PDB file of C-alpha atoms in Angstrom:
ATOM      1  CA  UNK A   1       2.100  11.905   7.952  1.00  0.00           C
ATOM      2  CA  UNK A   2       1.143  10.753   4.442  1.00  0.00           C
ATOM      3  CA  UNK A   3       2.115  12.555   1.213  1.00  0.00           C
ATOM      4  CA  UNK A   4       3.146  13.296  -1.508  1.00  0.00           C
ATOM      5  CA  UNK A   5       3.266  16.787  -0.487  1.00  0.00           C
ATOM      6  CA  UNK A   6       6.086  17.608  -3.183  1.00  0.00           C
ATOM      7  CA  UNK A   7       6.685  18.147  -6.447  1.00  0.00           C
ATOM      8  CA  UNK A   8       9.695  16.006  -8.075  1.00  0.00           C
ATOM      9  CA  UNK A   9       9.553  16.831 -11.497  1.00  0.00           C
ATOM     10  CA  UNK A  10      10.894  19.887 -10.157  1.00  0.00           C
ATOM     11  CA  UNK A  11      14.130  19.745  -8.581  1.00  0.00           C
ATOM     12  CA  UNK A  12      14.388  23.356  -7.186  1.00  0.00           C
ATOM     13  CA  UNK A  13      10.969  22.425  -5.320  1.00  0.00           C
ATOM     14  CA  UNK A  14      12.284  19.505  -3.862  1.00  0.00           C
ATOM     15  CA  UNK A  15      15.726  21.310  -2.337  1.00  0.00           C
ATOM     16  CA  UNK A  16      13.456  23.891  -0.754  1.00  0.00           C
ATOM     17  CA  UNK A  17      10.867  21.484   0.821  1.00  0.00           C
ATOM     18  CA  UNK A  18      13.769  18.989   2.103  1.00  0.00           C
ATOM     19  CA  UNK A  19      15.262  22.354   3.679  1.00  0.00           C
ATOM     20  CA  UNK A  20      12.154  23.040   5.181  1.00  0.00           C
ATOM     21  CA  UNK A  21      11.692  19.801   6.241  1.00  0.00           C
ATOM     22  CA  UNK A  22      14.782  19.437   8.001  1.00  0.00           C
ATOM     23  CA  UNK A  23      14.164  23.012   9.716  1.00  0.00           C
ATOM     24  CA  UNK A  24      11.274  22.011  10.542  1.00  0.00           C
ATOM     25  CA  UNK A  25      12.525  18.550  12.373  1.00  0.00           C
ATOM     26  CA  UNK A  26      15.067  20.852  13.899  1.00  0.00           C
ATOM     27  CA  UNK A  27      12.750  23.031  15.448  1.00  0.00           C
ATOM     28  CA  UNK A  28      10.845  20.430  17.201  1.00  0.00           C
ATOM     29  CA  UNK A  29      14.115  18.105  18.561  1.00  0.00           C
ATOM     30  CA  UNK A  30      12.803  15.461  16.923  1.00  0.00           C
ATOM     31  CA  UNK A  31      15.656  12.037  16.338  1.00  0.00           C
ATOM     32  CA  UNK A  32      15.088  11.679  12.936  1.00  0.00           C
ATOM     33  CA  UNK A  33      12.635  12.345   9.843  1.00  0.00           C
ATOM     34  CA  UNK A  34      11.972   9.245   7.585  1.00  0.00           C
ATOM     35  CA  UNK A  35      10.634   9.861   3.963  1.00  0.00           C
ATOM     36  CA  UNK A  36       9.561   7.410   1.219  1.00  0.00           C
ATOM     37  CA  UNK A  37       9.069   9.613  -1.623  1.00  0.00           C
ATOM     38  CA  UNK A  38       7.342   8.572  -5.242  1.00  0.00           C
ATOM     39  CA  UNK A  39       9.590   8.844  -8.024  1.00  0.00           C
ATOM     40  CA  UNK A  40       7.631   7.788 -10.544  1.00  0.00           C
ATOM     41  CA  UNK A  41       7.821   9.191 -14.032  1.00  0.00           C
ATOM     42  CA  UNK A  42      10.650  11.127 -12.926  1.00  0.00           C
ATOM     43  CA  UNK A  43      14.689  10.870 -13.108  1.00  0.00           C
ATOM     44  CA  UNK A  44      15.487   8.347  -9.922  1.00  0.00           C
ATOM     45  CA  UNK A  45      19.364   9.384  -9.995  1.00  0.00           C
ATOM     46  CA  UNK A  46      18.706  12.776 -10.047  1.00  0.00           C
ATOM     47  CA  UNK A  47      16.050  12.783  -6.902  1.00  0.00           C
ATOM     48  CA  UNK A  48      18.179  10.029  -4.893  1.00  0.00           C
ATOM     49  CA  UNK A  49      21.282  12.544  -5.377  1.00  0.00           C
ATOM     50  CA  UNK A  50      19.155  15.379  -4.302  1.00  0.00           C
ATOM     51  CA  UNK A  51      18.531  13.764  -0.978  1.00  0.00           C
ATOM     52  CA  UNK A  52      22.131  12.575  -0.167  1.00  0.00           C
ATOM     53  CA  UNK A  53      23.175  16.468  -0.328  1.00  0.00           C
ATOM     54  CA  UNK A  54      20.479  17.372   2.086  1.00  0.00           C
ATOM     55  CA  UNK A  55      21.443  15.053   4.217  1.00  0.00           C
ATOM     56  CA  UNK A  56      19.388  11.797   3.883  1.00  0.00           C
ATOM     57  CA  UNK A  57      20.903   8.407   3.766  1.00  0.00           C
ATOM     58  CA  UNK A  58      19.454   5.410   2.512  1.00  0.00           C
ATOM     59  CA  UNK A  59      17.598   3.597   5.818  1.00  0.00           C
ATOM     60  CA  UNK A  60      19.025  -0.620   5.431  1.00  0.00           C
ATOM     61  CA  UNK A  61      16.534  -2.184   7.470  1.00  0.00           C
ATOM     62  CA  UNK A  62      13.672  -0.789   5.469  1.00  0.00           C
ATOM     63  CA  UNK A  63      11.787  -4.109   3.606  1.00  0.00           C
ATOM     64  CA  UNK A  64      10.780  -2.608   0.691  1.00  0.00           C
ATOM     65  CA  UNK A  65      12.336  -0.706  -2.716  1.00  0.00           C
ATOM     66  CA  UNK A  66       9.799   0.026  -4.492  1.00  0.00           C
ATOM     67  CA  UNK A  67       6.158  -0.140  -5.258  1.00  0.00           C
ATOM     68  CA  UNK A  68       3.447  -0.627  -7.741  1.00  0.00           C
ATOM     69  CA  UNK A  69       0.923   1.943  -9.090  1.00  0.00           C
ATOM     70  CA  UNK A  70      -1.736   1.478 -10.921  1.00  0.00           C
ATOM     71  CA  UNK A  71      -3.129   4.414 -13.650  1.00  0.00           C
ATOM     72  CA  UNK A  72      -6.758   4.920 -12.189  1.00  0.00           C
ATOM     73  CA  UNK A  73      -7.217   7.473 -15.130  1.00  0.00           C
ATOM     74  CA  UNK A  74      -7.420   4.953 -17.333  1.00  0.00           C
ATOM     75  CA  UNK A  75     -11.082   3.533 -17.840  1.00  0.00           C
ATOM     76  CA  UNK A  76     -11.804   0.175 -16.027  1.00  0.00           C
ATOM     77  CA  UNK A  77     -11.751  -2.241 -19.213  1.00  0.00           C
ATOM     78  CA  UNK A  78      -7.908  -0.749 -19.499  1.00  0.00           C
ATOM     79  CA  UNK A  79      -7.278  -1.694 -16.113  1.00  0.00           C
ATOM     80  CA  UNK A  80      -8.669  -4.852 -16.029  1.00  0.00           C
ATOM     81  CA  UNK A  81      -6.945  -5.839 -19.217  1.00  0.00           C
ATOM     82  CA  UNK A  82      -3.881  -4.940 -17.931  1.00  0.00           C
ATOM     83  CA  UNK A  83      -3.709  -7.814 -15.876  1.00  0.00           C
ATOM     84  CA  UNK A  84      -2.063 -10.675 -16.335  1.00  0.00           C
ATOM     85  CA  UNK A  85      -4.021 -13.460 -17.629  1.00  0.00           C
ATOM     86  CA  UNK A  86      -3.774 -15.323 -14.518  1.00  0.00           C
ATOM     87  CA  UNK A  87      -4.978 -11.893 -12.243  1.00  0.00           C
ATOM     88  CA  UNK A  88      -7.892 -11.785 -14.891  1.00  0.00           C
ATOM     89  CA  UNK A  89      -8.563 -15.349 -14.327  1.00  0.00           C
ATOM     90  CA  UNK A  90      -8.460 -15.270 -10.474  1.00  0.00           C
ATOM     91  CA  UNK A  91     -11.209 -12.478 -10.171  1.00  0.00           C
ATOM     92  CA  UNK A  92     -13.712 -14.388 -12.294  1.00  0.00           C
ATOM     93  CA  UNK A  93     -13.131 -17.454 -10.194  1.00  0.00           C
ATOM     94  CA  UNK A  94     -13.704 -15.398  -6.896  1.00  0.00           C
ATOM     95  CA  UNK A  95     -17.129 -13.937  -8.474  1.00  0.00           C
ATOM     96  CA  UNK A  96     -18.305 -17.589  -9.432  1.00  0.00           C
ATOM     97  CA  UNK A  97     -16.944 -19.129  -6.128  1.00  0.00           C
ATOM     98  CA  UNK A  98     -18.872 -17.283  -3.812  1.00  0.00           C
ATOM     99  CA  UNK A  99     -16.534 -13.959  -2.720  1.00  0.00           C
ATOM    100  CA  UNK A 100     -18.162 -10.701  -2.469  1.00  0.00           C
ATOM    101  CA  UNK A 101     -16.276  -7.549  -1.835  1.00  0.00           C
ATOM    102  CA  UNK A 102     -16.481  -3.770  -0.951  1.00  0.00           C
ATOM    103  CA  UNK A 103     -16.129  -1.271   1.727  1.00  0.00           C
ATOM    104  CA  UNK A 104     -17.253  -1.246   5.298  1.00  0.00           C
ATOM    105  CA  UNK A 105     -17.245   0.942   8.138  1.00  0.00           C
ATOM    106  CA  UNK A 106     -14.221   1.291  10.411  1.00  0.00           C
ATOM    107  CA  UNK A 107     -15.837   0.315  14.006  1.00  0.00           C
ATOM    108  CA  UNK A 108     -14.223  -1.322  16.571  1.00  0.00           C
ATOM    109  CA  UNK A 109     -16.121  -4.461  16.008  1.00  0.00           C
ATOM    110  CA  UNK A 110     -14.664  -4.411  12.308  1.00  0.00           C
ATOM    111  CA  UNK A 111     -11.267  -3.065  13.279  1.00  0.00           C
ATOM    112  CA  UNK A 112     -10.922  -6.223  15.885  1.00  0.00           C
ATOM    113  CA  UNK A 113     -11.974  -8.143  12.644  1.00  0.00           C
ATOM    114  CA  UNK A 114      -9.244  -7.042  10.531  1.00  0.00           C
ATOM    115  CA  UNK A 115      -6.166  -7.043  13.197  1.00  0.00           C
ATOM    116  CA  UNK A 116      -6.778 -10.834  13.353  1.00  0.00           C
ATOM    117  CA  UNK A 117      -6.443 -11.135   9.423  1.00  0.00           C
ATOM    118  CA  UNK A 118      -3.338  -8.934   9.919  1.00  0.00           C
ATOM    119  CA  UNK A 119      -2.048 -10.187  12.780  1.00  0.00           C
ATOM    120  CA  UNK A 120      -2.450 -13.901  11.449  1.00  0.00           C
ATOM    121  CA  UNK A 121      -0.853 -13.228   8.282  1.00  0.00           C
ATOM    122  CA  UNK A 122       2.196 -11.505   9.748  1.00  0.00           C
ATOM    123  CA  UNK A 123       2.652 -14.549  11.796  1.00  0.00           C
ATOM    124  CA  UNK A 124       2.178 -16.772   8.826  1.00  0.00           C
ATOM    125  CA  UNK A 125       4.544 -14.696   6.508  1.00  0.00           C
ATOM    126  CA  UNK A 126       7.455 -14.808   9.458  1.00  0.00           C
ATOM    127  CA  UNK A 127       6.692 -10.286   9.696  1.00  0.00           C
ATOM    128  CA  UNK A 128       6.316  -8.622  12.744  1.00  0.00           C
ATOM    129  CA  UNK A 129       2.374  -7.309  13.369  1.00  0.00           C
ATOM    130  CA  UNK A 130       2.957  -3.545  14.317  1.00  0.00           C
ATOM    131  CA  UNK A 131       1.299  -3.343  17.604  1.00  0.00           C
ATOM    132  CA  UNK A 132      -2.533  -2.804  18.040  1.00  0.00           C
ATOM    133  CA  UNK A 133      -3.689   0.301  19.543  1.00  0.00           C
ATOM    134  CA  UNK A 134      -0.972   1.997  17.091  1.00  0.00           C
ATOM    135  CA  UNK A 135      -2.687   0.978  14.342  1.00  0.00           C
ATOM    136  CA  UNK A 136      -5.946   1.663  15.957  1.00  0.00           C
ATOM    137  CA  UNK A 137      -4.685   5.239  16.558  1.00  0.00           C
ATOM    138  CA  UNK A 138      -3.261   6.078  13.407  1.00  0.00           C
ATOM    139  CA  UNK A 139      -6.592   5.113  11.240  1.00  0.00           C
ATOM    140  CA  UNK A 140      -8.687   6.381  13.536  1.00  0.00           C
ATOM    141  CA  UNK A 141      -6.705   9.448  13.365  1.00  0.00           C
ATOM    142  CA  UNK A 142      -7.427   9.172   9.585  1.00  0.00           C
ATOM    143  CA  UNK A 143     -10.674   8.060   9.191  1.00  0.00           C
ATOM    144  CA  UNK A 144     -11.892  11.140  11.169  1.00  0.00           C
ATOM    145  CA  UNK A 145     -10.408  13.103   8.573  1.00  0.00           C
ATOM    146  CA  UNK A 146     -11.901  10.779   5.921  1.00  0.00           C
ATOM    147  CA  UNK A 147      -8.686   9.356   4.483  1.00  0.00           C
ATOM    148  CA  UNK A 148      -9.033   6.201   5.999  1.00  0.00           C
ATOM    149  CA  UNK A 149     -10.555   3.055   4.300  1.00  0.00           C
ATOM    150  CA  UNK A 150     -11.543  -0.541   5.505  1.00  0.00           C
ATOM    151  CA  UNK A 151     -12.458  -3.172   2.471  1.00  0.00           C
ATOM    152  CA  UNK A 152     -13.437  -6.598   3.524  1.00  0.00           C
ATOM    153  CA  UNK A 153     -14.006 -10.066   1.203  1.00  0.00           C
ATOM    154  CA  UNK A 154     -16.392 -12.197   2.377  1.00  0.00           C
ATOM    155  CA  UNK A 155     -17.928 -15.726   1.916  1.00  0.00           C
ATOM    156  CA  UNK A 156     -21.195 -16.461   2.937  1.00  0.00           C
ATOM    157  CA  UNK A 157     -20.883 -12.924   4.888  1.00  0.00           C
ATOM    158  CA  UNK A 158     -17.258 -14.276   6.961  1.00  0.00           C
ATOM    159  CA  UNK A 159     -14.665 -11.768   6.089  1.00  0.00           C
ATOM    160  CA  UNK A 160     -12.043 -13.701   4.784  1.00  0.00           C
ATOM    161  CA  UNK A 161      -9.636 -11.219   3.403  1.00  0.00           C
ATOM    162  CA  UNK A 162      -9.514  -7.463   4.497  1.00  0.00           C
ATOM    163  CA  UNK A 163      -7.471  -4.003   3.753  1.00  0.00           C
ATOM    164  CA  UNK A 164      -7.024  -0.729   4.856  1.00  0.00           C
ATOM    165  CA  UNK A 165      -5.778   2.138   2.816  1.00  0.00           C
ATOM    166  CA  UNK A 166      -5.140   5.588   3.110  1.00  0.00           C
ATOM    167  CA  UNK A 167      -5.879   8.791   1.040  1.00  0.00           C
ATOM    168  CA  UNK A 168      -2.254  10.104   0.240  1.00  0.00           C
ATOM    169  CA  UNK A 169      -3.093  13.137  -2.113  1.00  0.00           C
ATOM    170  CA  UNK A 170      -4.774  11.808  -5.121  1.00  0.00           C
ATOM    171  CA  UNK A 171      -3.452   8.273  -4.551  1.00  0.00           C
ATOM    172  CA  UNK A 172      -5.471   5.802  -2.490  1.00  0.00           C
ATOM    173  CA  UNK A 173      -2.455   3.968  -0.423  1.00  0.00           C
ATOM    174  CA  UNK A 174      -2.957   0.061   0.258  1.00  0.00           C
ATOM    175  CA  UNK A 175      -1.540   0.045   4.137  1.00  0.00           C
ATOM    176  CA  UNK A 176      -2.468  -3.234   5.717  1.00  0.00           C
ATOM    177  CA  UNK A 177      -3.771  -6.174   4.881  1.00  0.00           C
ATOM    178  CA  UNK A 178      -4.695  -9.747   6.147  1.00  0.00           C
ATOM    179  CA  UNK A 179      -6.465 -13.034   4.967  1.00  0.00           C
ATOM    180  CA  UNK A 180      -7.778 -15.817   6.705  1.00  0.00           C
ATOM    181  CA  UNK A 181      -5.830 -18.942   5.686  1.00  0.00           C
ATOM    182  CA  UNK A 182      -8.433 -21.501   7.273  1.00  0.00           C
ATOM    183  CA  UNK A 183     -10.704 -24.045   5.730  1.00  0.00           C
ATOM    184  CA  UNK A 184     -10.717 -23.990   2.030  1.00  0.00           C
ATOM    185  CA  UNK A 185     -10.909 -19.984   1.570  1.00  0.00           C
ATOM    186  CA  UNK A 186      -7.989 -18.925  -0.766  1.00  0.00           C
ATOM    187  CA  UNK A 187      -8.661 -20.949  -2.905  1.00  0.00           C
ATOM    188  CA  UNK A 188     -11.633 -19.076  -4.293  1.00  0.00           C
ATOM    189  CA  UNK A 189      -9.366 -15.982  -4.328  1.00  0.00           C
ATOM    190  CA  UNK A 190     -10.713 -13.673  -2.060  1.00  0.00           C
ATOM    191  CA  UNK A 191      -7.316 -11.036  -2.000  1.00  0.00           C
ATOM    192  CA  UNK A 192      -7.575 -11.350  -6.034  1.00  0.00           C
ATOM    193  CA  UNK A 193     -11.442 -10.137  -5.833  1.00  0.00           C
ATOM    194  CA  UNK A 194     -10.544  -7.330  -3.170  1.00  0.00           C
ATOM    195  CA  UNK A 195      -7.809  -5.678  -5.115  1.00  0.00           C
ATOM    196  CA  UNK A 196     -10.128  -5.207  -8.107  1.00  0.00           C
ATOM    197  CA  UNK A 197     -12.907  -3.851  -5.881  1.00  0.00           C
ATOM    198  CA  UNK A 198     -11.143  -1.288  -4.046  1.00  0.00           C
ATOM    199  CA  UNK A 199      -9.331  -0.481  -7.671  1.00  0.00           C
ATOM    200  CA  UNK A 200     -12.517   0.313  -9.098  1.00  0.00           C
ATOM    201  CA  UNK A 201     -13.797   2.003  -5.811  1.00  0.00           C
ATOM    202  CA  UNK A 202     -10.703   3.883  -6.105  1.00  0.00           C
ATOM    203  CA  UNK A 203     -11.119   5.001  -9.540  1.00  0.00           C
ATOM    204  CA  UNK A 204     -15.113   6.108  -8.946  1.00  0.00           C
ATOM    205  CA  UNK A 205     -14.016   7.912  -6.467  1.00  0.00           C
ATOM    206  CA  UNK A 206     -11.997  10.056  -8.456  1.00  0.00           C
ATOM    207  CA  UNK A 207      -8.278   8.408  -6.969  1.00  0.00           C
ATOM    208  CA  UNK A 208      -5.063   9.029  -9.692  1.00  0.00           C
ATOM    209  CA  UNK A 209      -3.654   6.117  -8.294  1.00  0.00           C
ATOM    210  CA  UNK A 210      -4.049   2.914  -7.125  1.00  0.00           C
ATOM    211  CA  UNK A 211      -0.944   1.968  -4.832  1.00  0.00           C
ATOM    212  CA  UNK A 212      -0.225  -1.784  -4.175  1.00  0.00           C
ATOM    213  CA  UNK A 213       2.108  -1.242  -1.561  1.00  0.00           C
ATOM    214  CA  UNK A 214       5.605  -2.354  -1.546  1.00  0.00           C
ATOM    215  CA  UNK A 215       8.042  -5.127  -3.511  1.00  0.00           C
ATOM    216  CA  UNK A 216      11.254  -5.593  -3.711  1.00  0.00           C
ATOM    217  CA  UNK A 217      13.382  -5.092  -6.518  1.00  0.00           C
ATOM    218  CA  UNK A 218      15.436  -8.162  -7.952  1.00  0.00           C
ATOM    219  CA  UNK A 219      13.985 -10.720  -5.395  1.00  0.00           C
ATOM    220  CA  UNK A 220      16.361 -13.545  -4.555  1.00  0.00           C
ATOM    221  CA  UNK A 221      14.946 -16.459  -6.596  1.00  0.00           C
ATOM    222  CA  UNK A 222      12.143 -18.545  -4.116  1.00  0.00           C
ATOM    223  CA  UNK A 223      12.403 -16.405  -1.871  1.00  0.00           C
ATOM    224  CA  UNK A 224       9.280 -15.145  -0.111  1.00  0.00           C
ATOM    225  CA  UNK A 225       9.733 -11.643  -1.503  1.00  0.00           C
ATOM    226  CA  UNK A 226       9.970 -12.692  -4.826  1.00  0.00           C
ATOM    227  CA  UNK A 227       7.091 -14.032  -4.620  1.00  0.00           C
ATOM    228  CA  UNK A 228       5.311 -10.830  -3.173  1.00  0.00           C
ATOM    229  CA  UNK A 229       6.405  -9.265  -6.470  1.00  0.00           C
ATOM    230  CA  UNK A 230       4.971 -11.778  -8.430  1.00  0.00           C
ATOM    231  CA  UNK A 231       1.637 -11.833  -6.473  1.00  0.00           C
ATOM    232  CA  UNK A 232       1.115  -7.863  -7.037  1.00  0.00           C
ATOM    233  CA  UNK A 233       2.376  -7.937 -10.605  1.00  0.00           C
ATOM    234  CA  UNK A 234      -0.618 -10.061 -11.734  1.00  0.00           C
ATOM    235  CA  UNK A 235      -2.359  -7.023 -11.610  1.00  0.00           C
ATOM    236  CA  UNK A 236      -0.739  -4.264 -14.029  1.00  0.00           C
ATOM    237  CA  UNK A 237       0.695  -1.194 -13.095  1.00  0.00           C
ATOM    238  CA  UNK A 238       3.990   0.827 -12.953  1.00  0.00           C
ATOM    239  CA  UNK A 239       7.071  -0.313 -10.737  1.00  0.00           C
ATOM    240  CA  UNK A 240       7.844   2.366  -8.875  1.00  0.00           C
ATOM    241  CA  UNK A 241      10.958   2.824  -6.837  1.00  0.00           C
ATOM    242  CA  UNK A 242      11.077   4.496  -3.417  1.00  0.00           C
ATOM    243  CA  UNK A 243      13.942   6.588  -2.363  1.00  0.00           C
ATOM    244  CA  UNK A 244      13.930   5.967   1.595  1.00  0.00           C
ATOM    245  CA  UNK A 245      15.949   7.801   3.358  1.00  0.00           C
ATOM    246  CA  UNK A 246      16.874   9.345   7.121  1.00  0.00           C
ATOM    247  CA  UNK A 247      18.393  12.901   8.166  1.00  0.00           C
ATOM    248  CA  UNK A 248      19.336  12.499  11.714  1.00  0.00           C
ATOM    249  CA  UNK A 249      19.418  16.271  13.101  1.00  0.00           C
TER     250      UNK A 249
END
């Protein structure tokens, strides 16, 4: 499931819930429980350590260390001028290029839509796709519970660039996302014009947070992480770092 469900500016909170957690986990035989807890604005040592003495170790194969959040308290001239000049500068070439954004229903006709995006992306970026009908399942799952959210930029009404986040408490979660690579279309900057609309759809929606999804932290130089990091940076916000972890019971 998504979070956060726990408090971690409260330490005492957290050794209870991770108790309960793994009694929980216990309970049911399951493997293994995976967490990715937000740490932001709190003491990372302190809530890593906390985890290790319940039991969690740090999962390797896990891509990303961290994430970025954006403050969706703050009014949307803040945000906006947060940006890097360069994020500031792609958004106003989207709007006088052609791109228009927002969000759209999640049907099957729009889901097949967006798994292409995905799918092609993942190929393009060297990533694995996760399979189909699990993502199908999961925001479906989701969306009937209204915490599930499809965005799509188009150009001359072809959606070019699409994501799908998830209500995670008061943070809206970027999940997945794809872009169409064909033609001539990034260069009028559709992603750049979809991460400012669903940031302001977040925010009039009453979201805390706007969640980019993950980077890594210290990106080998060139490398394709690296420039991930760079890519979401453009656009403000706090680094925060995730403390992934396993407790196999």
């Amino acid at each position: 499931t998504f979070g956060p469900a726990i408090d971690y500016s409260s330490y005492e909170d957290v050794e209870k819930s991770l108790t309960e957690i793994i009694a929980i986990v216990k309970k049911n035989n399951d493997v293994y429980v995976q967490v990715h807890p937000f740490t932001f604005g709190n003491k990372v040592k302190e809530v890593r350590q906390l985890f290790i003495d319940a039991g969690f170790r740090r999962v390797k194969y896990y891509i990303y260390e961290a994430t970025i959040l954006i403050d969706l308290q703050k009014g949307e001239k803040e945000i906006f001028n947060d940006f890097e000049r360069r994020g500031k500068e792609a958004v106003r070439q989207s709007e006088k290029r052609g791109i228009i954004s927002g969000m759209e229903k999640i049907t099957q006709e729009n889901f097949e839509i967006f798994y292409k995006l995905y799918s092609d992306t993942c190929k393009r970026t060297e990533m694995i796709p996760e399979e189909k009908e699990k993502i199908f399942k999961t925001v479906e799952f989701y969306n009937q519970r209204n915490k599930a959210f499809l965005f799509f930029a188009r150009y001359e009404n072809i959606p070019v660039c699409a994501f799908i986040a998830f209500k995670c408490h008061d943070c809206l979660s970027l999940i997945y996302q794809g872009s169409d690579y064909s033609k001539d279309y990034q260069n009028k900057r559709p992603a750049n014009n979809l991460y400012w609309t669903t940031i302001k759809w977040g925010k009039q929606n009453g979201y805390r947070w706007f969640d980019l999804a993950g980077v890594t932290l210290n990106p080998k130089s060139g490398s394709k992480r690296e420039g991930i990091f760079l890519y979401k940076r453009q656009f403000g916000g706090a680094i925060c770092e995730l403390q992934i972890g396993r407790a196999h019971v």
